[in-house]
Short mmCIF file of N, CA and C in Angstrom, two decimals:
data_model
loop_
_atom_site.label_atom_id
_atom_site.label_comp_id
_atom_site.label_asym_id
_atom_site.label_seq_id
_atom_site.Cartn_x
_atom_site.Cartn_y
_atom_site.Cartn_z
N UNK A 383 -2.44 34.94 -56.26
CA UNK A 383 -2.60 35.34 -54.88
C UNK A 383 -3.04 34.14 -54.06
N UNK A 384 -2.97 34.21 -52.81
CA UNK A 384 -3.26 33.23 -52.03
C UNK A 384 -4.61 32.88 -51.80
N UNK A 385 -5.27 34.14 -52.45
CA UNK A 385 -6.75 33.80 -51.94
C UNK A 385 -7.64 33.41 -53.51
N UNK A 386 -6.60 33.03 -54.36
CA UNK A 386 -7.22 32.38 -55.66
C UNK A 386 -7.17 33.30 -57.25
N UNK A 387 -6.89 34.61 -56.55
CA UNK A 387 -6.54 35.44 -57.66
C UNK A 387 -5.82 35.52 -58.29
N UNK A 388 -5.31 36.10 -59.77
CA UNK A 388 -4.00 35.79 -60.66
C UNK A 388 -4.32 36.82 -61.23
N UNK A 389 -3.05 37.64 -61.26
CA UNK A 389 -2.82 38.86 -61.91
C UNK A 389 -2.01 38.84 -62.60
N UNK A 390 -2.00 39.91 -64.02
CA UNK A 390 -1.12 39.90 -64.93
C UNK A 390 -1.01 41.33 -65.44
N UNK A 391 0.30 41.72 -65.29
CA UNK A 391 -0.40 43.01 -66.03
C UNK A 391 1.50 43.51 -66.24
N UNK A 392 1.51 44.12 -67.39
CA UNK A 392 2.65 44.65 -68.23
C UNK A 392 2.65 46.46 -68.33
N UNK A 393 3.80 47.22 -68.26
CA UNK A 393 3.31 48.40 -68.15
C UNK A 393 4.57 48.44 -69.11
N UNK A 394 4.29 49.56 -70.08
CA UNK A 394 5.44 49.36 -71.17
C UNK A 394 6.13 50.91 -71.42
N UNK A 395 6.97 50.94 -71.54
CA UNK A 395 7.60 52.52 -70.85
C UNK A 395 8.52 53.07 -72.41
N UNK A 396 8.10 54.43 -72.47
CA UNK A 396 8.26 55.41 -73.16
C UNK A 396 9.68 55.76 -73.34
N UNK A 397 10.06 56.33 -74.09
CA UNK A 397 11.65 56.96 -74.11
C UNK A 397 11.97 57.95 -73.19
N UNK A 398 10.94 58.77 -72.71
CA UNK A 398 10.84 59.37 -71.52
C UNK A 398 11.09 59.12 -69.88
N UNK A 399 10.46 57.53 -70.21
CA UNK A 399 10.38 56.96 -69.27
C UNK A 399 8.60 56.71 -68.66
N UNK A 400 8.04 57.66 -69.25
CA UNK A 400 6.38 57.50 -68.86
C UNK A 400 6.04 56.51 -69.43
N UNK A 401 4.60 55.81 -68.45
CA UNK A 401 3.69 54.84 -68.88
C UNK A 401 3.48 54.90 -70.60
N UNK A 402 3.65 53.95 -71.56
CA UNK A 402 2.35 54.25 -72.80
C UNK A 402 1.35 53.84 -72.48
N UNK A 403 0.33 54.25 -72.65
CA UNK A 403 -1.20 53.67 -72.78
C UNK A 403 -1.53 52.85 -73.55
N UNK A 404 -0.41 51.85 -73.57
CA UNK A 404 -0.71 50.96 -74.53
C UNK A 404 -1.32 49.46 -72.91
N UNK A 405 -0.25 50.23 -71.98
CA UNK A 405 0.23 49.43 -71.09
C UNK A 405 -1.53 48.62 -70.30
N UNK A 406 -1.17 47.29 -70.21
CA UNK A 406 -2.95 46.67 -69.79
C UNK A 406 -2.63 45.56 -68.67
N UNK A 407 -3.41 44.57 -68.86
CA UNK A 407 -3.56 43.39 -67.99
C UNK A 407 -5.04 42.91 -67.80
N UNK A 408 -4.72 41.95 -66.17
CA UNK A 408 -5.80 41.50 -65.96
C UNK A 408 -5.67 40.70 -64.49
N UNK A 409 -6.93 40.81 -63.96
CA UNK A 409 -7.27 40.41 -62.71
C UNK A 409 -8.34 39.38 -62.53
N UNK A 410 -8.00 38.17 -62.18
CA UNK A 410 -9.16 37.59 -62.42
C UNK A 410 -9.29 36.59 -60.82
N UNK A 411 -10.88 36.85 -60.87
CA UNK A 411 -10.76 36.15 -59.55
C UNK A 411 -11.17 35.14 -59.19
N UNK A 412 -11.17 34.12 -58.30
CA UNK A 412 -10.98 32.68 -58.17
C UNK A 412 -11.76 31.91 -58.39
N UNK A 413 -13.11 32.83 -59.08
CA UNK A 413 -14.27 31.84 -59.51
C UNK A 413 -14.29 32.47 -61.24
N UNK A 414 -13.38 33.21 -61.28
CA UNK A 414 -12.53 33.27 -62.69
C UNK A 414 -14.06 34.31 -63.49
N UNK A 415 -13.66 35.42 -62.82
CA UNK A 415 -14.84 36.71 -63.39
C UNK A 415 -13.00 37.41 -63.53
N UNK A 416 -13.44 38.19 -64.83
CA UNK A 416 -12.02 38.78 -65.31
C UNK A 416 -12.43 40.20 -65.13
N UNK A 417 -10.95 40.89 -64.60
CA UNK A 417 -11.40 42.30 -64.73
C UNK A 417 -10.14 43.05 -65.69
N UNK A 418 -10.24 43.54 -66.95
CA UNK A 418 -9.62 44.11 -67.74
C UNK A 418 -8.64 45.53 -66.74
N UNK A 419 -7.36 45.43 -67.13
CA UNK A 419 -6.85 46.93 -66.06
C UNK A 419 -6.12 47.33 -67.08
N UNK A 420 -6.55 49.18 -67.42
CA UNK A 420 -5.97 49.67 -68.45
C UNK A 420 -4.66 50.58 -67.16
N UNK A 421 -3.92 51.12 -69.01
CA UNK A 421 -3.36 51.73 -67.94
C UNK A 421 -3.61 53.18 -66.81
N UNK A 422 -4.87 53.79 -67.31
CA UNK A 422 -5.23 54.77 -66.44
C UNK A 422 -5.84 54.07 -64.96
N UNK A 423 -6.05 52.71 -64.76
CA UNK A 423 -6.51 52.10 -63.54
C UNK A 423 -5.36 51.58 -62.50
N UNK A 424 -4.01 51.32 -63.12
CA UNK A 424 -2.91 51.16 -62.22
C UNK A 424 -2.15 52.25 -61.92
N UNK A 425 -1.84 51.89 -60.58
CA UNK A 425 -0.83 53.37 -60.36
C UNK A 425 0.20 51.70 -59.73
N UNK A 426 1.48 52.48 -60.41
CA UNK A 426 3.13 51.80 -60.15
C UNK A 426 4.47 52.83 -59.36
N UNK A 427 4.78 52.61 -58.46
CA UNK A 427 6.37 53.36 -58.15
C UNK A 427 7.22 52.69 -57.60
N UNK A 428 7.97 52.61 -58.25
CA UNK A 428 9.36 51.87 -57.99
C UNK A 428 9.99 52.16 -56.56
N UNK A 429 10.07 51.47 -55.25
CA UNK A 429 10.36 51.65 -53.99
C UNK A 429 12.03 51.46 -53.57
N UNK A 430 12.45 50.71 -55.01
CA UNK A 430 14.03 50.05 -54.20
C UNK A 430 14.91 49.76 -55.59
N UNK A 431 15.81 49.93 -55.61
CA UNK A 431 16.51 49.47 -56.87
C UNK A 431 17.67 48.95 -56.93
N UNK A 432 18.02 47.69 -57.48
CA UNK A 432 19.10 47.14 -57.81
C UNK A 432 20.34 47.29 -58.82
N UNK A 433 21.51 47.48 -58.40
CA UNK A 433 22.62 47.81 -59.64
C UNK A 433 23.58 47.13 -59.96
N UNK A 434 23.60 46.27 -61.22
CA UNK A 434 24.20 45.05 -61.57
C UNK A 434 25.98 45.64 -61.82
N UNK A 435 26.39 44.62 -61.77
CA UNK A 435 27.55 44.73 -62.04
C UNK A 435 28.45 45.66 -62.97
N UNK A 436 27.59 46.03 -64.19
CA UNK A 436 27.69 46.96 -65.22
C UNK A 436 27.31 48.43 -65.04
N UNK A 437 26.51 48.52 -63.88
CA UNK A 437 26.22 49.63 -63.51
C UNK A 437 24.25 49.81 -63.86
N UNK A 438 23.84 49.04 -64.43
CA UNK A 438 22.74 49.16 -64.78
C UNK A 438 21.32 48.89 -63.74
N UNK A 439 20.74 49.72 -63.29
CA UNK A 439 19.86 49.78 -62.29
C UNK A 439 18.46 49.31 -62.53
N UNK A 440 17.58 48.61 -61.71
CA UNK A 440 16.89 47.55 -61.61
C UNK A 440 15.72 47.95 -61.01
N UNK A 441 14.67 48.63 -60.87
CA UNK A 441 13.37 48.41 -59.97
C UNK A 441 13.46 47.05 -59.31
N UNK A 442 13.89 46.95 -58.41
CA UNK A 442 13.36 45.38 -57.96
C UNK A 442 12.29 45.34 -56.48
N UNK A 443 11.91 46.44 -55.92
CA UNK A 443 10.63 46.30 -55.48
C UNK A 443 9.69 47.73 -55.68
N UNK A 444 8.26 47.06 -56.05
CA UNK A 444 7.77 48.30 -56.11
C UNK A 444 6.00 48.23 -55.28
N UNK A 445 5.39 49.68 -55.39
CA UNK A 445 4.10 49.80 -55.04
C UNK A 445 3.36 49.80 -56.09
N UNK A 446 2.52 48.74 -56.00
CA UNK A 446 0.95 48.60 -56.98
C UNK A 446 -0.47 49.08 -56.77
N UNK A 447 -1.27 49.67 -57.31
CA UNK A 447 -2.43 49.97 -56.58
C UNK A 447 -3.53 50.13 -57.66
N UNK A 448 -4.64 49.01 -56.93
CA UNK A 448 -6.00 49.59 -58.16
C UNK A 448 -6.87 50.08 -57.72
N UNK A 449 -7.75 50.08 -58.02
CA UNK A 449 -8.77 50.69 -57.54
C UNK A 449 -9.71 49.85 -56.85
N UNK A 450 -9.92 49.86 -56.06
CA UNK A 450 -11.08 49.30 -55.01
C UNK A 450 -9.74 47.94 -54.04
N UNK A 451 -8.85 47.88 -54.46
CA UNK A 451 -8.14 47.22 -53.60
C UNK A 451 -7.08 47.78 -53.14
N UNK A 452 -6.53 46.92 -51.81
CA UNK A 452 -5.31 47.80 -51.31
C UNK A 452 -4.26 47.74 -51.58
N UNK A 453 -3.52 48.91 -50.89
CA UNK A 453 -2.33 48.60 -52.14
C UNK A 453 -1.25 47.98 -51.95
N UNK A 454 -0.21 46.98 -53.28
CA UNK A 454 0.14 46.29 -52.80
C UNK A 454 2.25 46.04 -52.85
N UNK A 455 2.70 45.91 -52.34
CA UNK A 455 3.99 45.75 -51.95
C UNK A 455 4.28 44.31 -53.23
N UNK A 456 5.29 44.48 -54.46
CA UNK A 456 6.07 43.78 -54.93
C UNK A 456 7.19 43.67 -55.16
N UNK A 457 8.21 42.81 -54.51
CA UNK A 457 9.74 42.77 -53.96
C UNK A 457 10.48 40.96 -54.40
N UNK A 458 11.57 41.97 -55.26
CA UNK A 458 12.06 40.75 -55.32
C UNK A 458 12.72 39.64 -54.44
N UNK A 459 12.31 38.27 -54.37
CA UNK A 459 12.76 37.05 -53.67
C UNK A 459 14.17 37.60 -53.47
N UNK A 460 15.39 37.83 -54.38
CA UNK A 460 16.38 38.29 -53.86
C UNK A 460 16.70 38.80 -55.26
N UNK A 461 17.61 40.21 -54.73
CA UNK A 461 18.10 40.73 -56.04
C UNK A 461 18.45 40.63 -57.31
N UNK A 462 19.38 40.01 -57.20
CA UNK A 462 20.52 39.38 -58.33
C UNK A 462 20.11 37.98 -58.94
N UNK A 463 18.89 38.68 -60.06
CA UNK A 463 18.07 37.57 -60.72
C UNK A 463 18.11 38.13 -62.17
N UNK A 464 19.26 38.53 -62.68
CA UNK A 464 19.62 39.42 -63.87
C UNK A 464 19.47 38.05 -64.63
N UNK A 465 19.58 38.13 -66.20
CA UNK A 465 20.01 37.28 -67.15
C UNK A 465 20.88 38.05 -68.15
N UNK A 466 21.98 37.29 -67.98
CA UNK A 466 23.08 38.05 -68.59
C UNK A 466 23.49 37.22 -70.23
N UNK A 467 22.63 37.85 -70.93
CA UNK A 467 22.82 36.85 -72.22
C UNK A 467 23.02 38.04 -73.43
N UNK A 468 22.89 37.61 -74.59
CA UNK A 468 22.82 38.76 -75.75
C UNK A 468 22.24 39.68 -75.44
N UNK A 469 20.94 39.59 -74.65
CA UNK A 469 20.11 40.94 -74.03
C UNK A 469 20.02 40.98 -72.60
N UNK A 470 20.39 41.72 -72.42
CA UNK A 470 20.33 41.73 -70.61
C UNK A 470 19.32 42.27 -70.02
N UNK A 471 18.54 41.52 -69.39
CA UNK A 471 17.43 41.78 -68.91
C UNK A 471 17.20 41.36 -67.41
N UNK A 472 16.45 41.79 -66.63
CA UNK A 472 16.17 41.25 -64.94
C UNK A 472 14.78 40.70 -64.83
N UNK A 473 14.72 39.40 -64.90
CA UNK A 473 13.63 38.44 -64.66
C UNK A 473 13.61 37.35 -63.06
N UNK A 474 12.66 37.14 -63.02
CA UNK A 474 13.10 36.62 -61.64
C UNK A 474 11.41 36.37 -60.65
N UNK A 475 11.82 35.95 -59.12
CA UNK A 475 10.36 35.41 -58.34
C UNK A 475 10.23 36.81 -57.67
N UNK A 476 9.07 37.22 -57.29
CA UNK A 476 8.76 38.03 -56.30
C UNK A 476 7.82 37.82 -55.00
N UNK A 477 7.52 38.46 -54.36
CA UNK A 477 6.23 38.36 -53.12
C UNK A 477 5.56 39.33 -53.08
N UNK A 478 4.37 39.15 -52.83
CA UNK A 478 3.42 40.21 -53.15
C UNK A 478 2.84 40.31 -51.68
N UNK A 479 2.84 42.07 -50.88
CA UNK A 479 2.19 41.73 -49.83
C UNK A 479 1.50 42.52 -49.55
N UNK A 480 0.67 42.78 -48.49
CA UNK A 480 0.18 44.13 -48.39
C UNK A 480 0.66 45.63 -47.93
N UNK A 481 0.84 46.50 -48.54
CA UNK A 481 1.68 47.61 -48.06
C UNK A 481 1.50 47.94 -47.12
N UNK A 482 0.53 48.44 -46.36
CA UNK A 482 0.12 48.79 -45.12
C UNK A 482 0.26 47.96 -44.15
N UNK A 483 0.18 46.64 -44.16
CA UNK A 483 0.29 45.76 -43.36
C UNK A 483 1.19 44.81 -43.03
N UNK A 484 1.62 44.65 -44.54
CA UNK A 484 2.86 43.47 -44.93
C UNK A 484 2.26 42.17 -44.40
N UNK A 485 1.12 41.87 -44.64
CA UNK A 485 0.48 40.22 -44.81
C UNK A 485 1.22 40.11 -46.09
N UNK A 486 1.10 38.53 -46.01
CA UNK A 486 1.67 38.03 -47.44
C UNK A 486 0.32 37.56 -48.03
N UNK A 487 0.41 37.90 -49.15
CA UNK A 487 -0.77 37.82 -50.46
C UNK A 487 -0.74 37.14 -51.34
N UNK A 488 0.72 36.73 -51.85
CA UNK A 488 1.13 35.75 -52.53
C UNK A 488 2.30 35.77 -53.01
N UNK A 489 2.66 34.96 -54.27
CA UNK A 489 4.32 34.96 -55.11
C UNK A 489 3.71 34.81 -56.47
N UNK A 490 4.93 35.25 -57.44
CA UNK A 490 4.89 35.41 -58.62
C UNK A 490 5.99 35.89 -59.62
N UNK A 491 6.13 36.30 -60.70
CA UNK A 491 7.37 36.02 -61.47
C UNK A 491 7.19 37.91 -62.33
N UNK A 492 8.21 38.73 -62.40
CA UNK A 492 8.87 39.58 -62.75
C UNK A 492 9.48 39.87 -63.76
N UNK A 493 9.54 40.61 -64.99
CA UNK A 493 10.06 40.60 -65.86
C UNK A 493 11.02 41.94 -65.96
N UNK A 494 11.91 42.98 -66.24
CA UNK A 494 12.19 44.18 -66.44
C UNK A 494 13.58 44.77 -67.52
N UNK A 495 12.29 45.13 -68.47
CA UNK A 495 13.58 44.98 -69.79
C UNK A 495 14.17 46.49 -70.68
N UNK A 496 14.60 46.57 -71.30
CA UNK A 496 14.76 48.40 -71.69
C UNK A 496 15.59 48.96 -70.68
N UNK A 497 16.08 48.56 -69.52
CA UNK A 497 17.12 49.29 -68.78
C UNK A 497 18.69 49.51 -68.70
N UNK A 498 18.89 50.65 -68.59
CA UNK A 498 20.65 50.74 -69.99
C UNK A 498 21.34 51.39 -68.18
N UNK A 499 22.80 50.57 -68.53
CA UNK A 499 23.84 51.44 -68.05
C UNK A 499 23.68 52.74 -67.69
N UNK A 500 23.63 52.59 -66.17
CA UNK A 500 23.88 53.80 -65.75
C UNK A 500 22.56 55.16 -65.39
N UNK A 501 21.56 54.53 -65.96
CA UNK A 501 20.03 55.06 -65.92
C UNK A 501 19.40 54.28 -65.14
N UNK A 502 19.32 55.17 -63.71
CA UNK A 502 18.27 55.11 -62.36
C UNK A 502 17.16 54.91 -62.77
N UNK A 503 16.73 55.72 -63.58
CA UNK A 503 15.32 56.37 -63.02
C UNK A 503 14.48 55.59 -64.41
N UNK A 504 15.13 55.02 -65.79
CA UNK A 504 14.47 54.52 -67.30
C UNK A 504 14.13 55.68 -67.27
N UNK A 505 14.77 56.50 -67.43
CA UNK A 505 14.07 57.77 -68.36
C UNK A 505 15.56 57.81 -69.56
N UNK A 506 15.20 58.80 -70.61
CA UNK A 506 16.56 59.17 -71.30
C UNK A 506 16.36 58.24 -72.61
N UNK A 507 17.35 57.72 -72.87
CA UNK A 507 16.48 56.34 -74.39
C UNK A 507 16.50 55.30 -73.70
N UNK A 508 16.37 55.06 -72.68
CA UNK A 508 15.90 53.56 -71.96
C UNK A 508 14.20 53.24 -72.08
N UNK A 509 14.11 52.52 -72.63
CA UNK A 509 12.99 51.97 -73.26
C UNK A 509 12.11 50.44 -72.97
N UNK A 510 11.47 50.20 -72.80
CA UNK A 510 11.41 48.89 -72.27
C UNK A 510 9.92 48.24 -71.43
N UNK A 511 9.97 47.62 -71.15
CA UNK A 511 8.68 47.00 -70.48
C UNK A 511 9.02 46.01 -69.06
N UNK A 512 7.92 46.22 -68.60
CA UNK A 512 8.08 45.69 -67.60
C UNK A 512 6.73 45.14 -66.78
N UNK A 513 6.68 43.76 -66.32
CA UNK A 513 5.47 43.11 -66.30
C UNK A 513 5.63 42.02 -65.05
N UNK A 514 4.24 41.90 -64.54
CA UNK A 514 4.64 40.91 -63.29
C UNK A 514 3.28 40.19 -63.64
N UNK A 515 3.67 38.76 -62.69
CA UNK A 515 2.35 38.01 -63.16
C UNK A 515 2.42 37.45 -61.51
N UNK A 516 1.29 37.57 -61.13
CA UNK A 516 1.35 36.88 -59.31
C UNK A 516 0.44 35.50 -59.56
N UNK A 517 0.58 34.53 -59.33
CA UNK A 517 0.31 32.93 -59.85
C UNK A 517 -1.22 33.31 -60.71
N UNK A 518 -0.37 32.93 -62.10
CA UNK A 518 -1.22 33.64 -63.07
C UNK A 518 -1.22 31.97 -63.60
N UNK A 519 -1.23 30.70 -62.64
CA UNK A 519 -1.82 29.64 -63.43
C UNK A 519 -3.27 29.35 -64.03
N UNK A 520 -4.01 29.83 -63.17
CA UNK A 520 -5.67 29.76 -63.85
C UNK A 520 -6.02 30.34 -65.03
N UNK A 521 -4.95 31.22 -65.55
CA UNK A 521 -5.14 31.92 -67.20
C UNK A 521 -5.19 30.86 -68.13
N UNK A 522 -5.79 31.40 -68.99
CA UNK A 522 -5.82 30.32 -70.32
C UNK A 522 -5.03 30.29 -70.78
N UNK A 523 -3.71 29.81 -71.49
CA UNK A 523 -2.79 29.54 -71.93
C UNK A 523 -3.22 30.38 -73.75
N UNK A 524 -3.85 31.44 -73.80
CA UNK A 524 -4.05 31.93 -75.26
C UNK A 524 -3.00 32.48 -75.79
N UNK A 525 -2.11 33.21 -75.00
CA UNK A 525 -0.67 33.87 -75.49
C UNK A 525 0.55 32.86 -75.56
N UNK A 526 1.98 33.38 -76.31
CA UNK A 526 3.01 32.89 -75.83
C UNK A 526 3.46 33.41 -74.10
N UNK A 527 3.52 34.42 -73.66
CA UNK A 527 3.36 35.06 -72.49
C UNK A 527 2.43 34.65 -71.51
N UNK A 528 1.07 33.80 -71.67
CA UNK A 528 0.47 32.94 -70.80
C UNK A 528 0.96 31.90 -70.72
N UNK A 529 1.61 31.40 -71.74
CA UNK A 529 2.00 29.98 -71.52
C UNK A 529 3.04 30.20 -70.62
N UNK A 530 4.07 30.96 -70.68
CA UNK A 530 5.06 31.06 -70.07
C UNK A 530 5.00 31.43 -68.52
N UNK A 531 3.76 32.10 -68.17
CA UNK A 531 3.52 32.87 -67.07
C UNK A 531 3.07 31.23 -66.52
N UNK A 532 2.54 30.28 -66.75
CA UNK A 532 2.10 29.36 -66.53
C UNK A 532 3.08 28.24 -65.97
N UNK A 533 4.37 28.20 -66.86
CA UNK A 533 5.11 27.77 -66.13
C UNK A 533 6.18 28.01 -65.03
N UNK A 534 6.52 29.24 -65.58
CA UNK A 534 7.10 30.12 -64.15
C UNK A 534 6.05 29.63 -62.96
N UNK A 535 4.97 30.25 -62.97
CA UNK A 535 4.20 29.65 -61.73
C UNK A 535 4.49 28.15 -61.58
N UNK A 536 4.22 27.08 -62.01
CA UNK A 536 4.84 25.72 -61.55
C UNK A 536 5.98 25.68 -61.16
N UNK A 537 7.01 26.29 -61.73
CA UNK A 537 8.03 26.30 -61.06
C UNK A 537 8.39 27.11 -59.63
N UNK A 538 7.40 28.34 -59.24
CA UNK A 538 7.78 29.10 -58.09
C UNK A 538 6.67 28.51 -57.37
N UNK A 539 5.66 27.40 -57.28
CA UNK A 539 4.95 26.78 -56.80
C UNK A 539 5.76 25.57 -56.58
N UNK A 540 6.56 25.08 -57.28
CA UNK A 540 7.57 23.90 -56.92
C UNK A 540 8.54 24.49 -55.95
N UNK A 541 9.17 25.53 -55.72
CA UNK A 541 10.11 26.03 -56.14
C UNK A 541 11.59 25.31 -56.77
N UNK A 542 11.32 25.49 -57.92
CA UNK A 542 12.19 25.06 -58.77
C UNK A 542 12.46 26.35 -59.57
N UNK A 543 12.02 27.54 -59.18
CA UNK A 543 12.08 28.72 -60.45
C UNK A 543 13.52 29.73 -59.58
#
């Protein structure tokens, strides 16, 4: 975020399509006090959706909200940020702003995977996870997924991403 914060947080989705409670993260703020977010502390809804060429549909902006902060608007830089490889998945930059207001709050990088042909909504056997990191450079590099969140940020801080 612009005001020093870095968020990370993954929500990992059911065959149903519901949250698992496996789903977590983290908020940490610019003098780097961490706040653990399970998944009963985020609320997520998908506002807009993208449909690739194959027919396969995309959350690409949604509403975030925790508790004691407001809530927040995440939208992709521009749609058509698919990766079309052995696994097809939609990765890509976003902006984070305020919903109510639409100040800008910051940028950050998008992940959204488990989404099949022809399924709107990931419900049905669409399976998958899905995770955003808003300049999650101040994390410690302890994961493969921090490291990576680490350089996405250099690069959407360059923009080179």
């Amino acid at each position: 975020f612009e005001d020093g914060r870095d968020l990370m947080y993954y929500r990992l989705r059911r065959t149903d399509g519901s949250a698992d409670p496996m789903s977590a993260g983290s908020l940490v703020t610019a003098g780097g006090a961490l706040r653990r977010l399970g998944d009963a502390a985020v609320t997520l809804e998908p506002l807009r959706w993208w449909r690739a060429d194959d027919g396969t549909a995309y959350p690409v902006a949604w509403e975030m909200h925790l508790p004691g902060e407001p809530r927040w608007r995440i939208d992709a830089v521009f749609d058509a940020q698919r990766m079309d490889l052995t696994v097809r998945y939609w990765e890509g930059m976003v902006t984070v702003t305020e919903a109510d207001s639409g100040a800008p709050l910051g940028r950050g990088y998008m992940a959204l995977a488990g989404y099949l042909a022809g399924r709107a909504t990931g419900r049905g056997r669409s399976r998958g996870r899905n995770w955003w990191i808003v300049r999650a450079g101040r994390l410690r590099a302890n994961t493969s997924e921090e490291v990576r969140a680490e350089e996405v940020t250099r690069k959407c801080r360059s923009g080179r991403a």
